[in-house]
Coordinates of N, CA and C in Angstrom, one line a residue:
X283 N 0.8 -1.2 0.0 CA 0.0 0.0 0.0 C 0.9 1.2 0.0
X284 N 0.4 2.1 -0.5 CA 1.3 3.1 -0.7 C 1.0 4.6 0.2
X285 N 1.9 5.4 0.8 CA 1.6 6.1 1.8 C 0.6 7.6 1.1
X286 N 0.6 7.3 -0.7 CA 0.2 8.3 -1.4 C -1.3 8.1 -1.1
X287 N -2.1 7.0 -1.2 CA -3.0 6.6 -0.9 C -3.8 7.3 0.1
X288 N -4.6 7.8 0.7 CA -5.5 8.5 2.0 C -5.9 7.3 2.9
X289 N -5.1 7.0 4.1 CA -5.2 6.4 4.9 C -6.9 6.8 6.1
X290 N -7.4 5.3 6.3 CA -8.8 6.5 7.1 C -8.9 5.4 8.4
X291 N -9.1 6.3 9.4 CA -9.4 5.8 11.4 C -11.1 5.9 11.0
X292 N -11.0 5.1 11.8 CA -12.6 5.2 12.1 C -12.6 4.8 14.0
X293 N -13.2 6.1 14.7 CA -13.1 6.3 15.6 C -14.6 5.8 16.6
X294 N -14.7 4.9 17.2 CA -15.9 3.9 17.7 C -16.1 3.9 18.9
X295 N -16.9 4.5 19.5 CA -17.1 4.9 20.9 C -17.7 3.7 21.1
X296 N -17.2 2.4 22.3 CA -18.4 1.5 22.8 C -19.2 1.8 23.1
X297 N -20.7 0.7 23.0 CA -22.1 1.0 23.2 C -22.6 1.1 24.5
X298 N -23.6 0.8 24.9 CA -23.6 1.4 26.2 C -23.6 0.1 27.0
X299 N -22.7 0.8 27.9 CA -22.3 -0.2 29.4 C -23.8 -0.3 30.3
X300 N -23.5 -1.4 31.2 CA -24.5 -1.5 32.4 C -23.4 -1.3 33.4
X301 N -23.9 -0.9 34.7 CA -23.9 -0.8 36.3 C -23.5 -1.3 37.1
X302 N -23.0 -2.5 37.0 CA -23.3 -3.6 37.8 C -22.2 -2.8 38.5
X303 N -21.9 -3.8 40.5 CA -21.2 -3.2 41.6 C -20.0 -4.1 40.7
X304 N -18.8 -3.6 39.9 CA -17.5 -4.0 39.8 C -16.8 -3.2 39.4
X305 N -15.6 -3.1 39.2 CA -14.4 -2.6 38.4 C -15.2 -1.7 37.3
X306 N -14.9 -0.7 36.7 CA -15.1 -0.1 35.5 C -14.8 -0.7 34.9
X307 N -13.4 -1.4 34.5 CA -12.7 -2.0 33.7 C -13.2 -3.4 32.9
X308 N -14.0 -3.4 34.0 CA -14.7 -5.1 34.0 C -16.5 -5.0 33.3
X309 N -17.0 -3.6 33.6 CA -18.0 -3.3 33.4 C -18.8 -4.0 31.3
X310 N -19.7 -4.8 31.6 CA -20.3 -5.7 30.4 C -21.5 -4.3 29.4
X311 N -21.3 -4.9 28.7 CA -22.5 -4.2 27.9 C -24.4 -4.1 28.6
X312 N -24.6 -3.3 28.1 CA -26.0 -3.6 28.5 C -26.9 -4.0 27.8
X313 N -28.3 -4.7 27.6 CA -29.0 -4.7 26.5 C -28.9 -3.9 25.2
X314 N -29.4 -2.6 26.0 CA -29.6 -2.0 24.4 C -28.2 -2.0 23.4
X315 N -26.8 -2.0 24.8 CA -25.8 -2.0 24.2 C -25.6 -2.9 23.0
X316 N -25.5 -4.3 23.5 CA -25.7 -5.7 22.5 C -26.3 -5.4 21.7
X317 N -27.4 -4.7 21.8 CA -28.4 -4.4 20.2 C -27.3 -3.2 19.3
X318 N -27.1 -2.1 20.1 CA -26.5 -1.1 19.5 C -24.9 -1.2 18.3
X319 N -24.2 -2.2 19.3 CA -22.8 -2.5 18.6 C -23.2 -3.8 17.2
X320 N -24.1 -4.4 17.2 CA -24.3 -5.2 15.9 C -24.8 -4.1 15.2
X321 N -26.0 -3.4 15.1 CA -26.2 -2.1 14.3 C -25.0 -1.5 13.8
X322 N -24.7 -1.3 14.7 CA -22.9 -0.2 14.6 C -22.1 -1.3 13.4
X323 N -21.7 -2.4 13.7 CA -21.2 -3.4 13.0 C -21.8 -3.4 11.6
X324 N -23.1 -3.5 11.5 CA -23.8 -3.3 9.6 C -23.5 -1.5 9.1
X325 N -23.6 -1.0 9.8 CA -22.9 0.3 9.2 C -22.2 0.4 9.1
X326 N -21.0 0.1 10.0 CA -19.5 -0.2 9.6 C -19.2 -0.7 8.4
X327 N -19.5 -2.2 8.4 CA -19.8 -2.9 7.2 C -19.9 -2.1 5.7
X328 N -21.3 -1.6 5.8 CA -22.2 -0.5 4.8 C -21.0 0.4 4.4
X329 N -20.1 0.7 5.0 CA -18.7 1.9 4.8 C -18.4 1.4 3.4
X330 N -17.6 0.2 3.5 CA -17.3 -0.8 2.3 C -15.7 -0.7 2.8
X331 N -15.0 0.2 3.8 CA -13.9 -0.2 4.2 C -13.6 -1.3 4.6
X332 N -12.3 -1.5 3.7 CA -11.8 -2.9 4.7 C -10.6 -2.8 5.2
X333 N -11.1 -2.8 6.3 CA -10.4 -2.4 7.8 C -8.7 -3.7 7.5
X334 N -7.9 -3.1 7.9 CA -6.7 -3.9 7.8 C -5.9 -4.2 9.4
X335 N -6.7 -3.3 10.5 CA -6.0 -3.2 11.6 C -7.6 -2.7 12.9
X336 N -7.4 -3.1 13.7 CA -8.4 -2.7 14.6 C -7.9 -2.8 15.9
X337 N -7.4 -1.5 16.8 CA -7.1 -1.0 17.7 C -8.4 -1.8 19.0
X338 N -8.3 -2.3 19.9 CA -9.2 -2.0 20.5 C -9.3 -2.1 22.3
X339 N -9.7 -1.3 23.1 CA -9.0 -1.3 24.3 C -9.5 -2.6 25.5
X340 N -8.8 -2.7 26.1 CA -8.9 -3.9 27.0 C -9.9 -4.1 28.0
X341 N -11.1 -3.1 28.0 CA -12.1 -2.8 29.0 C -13.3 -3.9 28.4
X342 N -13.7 -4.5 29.5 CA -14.5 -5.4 28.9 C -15.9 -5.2 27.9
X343 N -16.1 -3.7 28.3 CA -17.5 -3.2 27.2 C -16.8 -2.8 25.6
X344 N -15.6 -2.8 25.2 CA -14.9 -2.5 24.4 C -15.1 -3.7 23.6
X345 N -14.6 -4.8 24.1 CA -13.9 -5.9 23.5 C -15.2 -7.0 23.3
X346 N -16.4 -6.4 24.3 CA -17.6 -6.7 23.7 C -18.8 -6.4 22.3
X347 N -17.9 -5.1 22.7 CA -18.9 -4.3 21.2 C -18.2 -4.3 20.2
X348 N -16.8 -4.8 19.8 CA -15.9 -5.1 18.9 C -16.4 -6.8 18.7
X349 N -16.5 -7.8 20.0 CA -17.2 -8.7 19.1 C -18.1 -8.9 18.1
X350 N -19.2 -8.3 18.8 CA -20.7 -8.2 18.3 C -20.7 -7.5 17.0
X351 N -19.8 -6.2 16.7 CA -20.0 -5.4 15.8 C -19.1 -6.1 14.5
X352 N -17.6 -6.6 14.9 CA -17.5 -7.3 13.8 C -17.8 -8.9 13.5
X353 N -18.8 -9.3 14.0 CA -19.5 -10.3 13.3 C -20.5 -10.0 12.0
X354 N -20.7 -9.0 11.9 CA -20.5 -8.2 10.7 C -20.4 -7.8 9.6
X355 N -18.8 -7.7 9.6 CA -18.1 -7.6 8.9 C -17.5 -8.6 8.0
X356 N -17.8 -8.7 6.6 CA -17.2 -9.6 5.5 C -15.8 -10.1 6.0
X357 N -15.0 -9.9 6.2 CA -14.0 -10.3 6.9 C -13.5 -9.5 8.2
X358 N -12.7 -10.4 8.8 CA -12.1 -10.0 10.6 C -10.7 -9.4 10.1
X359 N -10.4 -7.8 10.5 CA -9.2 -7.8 10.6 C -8.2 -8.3 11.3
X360 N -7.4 -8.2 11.9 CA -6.4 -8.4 12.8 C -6.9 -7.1 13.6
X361 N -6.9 -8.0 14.8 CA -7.2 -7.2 16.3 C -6.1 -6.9 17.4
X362 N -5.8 -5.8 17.8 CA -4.8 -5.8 18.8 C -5.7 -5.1 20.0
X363 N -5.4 -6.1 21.1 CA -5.9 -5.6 22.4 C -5.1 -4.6 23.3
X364 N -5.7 -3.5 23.4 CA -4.3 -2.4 23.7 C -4.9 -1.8 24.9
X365 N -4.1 -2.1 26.3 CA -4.0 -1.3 27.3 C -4.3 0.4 27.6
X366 N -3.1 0.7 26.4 CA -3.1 2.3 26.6 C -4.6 2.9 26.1
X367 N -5.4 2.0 25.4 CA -6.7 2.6 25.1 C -7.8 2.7 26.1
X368 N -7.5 2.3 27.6 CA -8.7 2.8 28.1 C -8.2 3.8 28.9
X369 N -9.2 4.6 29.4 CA -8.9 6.3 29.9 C -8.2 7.0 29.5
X370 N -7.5 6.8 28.1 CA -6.9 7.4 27.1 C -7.0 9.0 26.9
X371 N -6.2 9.7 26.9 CA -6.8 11.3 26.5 C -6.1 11.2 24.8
X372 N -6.6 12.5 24.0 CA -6.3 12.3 22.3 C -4.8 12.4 22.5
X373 N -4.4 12.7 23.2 CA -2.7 12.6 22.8 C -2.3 11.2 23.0
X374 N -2.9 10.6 24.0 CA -2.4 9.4 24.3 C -3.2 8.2 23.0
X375 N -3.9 8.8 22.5 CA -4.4 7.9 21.7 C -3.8 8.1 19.9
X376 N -3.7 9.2 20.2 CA -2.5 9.8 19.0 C -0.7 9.0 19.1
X377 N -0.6 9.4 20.3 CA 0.8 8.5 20.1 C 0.4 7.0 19.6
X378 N -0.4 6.3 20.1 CA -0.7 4.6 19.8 C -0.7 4.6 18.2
X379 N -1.6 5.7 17.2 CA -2.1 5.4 16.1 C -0.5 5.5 15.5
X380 N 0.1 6.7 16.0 CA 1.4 7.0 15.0 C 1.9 5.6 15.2
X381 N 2.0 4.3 15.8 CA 3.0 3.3 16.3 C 2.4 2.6 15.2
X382 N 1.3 3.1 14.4 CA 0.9 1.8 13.8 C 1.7 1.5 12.5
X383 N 1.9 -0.1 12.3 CA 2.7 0.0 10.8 C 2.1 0.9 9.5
X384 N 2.9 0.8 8.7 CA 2.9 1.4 7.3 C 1.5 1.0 6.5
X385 N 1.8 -0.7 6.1 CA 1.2 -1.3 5.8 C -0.1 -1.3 6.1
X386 N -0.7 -0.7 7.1 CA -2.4 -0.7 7.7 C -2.5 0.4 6.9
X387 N -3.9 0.3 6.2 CA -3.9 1.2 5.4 C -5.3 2.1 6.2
X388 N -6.1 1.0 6.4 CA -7.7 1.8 7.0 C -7.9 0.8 8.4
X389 N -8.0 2.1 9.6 CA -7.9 1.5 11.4 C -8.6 1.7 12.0
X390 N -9.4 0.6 12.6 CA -10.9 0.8 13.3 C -10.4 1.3 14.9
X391 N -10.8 2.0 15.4 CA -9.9 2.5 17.0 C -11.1 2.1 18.3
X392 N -11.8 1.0 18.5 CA -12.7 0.9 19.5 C -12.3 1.2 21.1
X393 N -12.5 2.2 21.3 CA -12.7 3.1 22.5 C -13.6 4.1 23.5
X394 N -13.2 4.6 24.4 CA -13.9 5.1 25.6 C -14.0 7.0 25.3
X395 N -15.0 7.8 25.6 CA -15.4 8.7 26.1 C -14.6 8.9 27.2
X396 N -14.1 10.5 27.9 CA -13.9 11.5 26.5 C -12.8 11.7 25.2
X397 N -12.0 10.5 25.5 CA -11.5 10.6 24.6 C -10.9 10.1 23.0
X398 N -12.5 9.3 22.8 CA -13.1 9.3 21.6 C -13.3 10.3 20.7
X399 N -14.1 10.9 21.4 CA -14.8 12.0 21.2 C -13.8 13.7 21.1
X400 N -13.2 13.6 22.0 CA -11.8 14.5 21.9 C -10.6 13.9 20.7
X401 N -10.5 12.7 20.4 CA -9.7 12.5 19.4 C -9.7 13.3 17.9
X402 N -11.4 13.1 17.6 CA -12.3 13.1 16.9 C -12.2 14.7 16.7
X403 N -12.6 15.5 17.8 CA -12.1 16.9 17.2 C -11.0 17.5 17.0
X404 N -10.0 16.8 17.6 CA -8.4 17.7 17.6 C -7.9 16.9 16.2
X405 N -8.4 16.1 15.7 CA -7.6 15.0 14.5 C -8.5 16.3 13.6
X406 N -9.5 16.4 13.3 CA -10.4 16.9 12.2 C -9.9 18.2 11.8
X407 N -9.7 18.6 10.7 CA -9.3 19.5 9.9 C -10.2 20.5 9.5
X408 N -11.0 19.5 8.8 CA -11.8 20.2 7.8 C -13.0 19.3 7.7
X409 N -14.4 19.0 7.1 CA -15.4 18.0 7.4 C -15.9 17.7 5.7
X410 N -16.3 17.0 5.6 CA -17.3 16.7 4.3 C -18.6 16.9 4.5
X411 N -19.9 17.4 3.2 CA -20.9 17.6 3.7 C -21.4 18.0 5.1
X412 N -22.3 17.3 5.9 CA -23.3 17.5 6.7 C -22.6 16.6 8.2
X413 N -21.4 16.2 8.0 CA -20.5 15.2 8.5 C -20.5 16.1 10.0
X414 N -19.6 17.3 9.8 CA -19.0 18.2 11.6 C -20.3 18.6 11.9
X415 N -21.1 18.8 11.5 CA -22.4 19.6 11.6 C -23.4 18.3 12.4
X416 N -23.3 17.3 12.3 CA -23.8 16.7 13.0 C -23.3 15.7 14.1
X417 N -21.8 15.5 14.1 CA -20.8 15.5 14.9 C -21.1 16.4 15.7
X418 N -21.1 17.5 15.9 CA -20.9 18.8 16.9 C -22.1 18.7 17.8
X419 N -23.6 18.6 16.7 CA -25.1 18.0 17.2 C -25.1 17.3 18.2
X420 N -24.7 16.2 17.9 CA -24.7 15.5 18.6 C -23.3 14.9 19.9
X421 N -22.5 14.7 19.4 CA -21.8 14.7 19.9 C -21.3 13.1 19.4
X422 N -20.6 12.4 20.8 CA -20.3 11.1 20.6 C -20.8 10.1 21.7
X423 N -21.9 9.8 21.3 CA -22.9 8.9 22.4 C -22.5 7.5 21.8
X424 N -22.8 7.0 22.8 CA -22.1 5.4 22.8 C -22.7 4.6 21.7
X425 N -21.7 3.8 20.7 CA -21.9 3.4 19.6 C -21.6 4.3 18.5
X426 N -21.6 5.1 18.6 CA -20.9 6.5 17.5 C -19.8 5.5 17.0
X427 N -19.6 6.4 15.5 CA -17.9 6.6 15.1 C -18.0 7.3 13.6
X428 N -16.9 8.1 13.9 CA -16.7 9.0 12.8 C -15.3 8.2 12.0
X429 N -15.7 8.6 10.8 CA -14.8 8.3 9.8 C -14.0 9.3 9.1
X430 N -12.5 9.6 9.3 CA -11.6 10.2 9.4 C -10.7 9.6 8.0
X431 N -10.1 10.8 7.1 CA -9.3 10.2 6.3 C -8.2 11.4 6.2
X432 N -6.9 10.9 6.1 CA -5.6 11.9 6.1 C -4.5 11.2 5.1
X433 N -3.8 11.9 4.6 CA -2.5 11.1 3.7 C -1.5 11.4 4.5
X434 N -0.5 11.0 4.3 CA 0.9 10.3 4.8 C 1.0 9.1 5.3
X435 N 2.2 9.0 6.4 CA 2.3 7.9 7.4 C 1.9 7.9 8.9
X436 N 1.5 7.0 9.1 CA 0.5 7.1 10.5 C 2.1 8.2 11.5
X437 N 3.1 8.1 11.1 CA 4.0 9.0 12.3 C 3.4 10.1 12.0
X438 N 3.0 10.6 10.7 CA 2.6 12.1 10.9 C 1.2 12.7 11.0
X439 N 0.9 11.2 11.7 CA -0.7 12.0 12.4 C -0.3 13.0 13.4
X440 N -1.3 14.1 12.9 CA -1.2 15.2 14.5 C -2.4 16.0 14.0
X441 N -2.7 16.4 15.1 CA -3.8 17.9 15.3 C -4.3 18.3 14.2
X442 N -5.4 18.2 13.6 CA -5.9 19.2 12.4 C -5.7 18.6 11.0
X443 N -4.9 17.5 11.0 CA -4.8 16.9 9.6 C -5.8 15.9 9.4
X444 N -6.2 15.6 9.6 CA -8.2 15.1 9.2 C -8.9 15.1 8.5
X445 N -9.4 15.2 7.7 CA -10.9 15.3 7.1 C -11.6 14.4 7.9
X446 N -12.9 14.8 8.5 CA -13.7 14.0 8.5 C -15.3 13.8 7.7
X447 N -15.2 12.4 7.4 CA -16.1 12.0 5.5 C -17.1 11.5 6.1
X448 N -17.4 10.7 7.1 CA -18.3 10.5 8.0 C -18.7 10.3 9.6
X449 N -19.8 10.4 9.8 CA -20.2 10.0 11.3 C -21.8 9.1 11.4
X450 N -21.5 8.8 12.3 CA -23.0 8.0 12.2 C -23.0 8.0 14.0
X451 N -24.4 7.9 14.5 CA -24.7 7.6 15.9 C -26.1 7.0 15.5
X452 N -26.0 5.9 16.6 CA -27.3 5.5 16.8 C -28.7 5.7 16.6
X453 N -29.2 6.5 16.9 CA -30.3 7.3 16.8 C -30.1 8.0 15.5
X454 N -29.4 8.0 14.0 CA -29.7 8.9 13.5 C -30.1 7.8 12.3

């Protein structure tokens, strides 16, 4: 793959957690969640990307809604379970993406609020269509993910180099 090519993140806020008395870390999906992240998963799908790399953090509502969502998917990328992704702030989630090889060309990033949602505006440049305008609307409620595309190599992701070409939430 070539670095000329527009590499694109797609940024995936897990669906919604339940309550139960344990660990955050440990915290399961909730119903509507399980319904929400398969939804999330055919829209994904519906993109027509095919994901070569999928980031996803080690919290058990993460690694749930990354099941469910890519059963989905025409094919499974290669999954990495990554520590530094939960309670992540955008810098910390920015350093992870630069680490990524060359070769990944399009990277699903399944993660936590706020800094999903803070990745998502400090990465964005510029928007397509009706894309930041409903991003902004709404915000990043659980099951979200915006779809981000930038050229170079993942080391020169930083701040503002972005476009973002889509978003999608639940409810819309």
């Amino acid at each position: 793959m070539s670095v000329a090519e527009p590499r694109r993140i797609v940024l995936f806020r897990h669906a919604k957690a339940d309550w139960p008395q344990m660990s955050d870390h440990e915290r399961p999906l909730a119903d509507r969640g399980r319904m929400d992240a398969a939804v999330a998963g055919r829209r994904l799908a519906d993109t027509g990307i095919p994901f070569d790399l999928a980031l996803c953090s080690t919290a058990a509502r993460t690694r749930e809604t990354w099941k469910l969502a890519v059963h989905e998917f025409p094919h499974r990328p290669k999954t990495v379970y990554e520590e530094r992704l939960y309670e992540a702030s955008p810098g910390e989630l920015i350093a992870v993406l630069n680490e990524t090889p060359d070769d990944a060309q399009d990277v699903l990033l399944i993660g936590h609020n706020p800094g999903i949602q803070g990745l998502a505006d400090v990465l964005t440049g510029q928007a397509e269509g009706e894309a930041g305008a409903r991003m902004t609307e709404r915000g990043f409620p659980t099951a979200a993910f915006a779809v981000l595309s930038f050229d170079g190599s993942w080391k020169s992701l930083e701040p503002g180099v972005t476009t973002l070409i889509d978003y999608w939430a639940p409810t819309e």
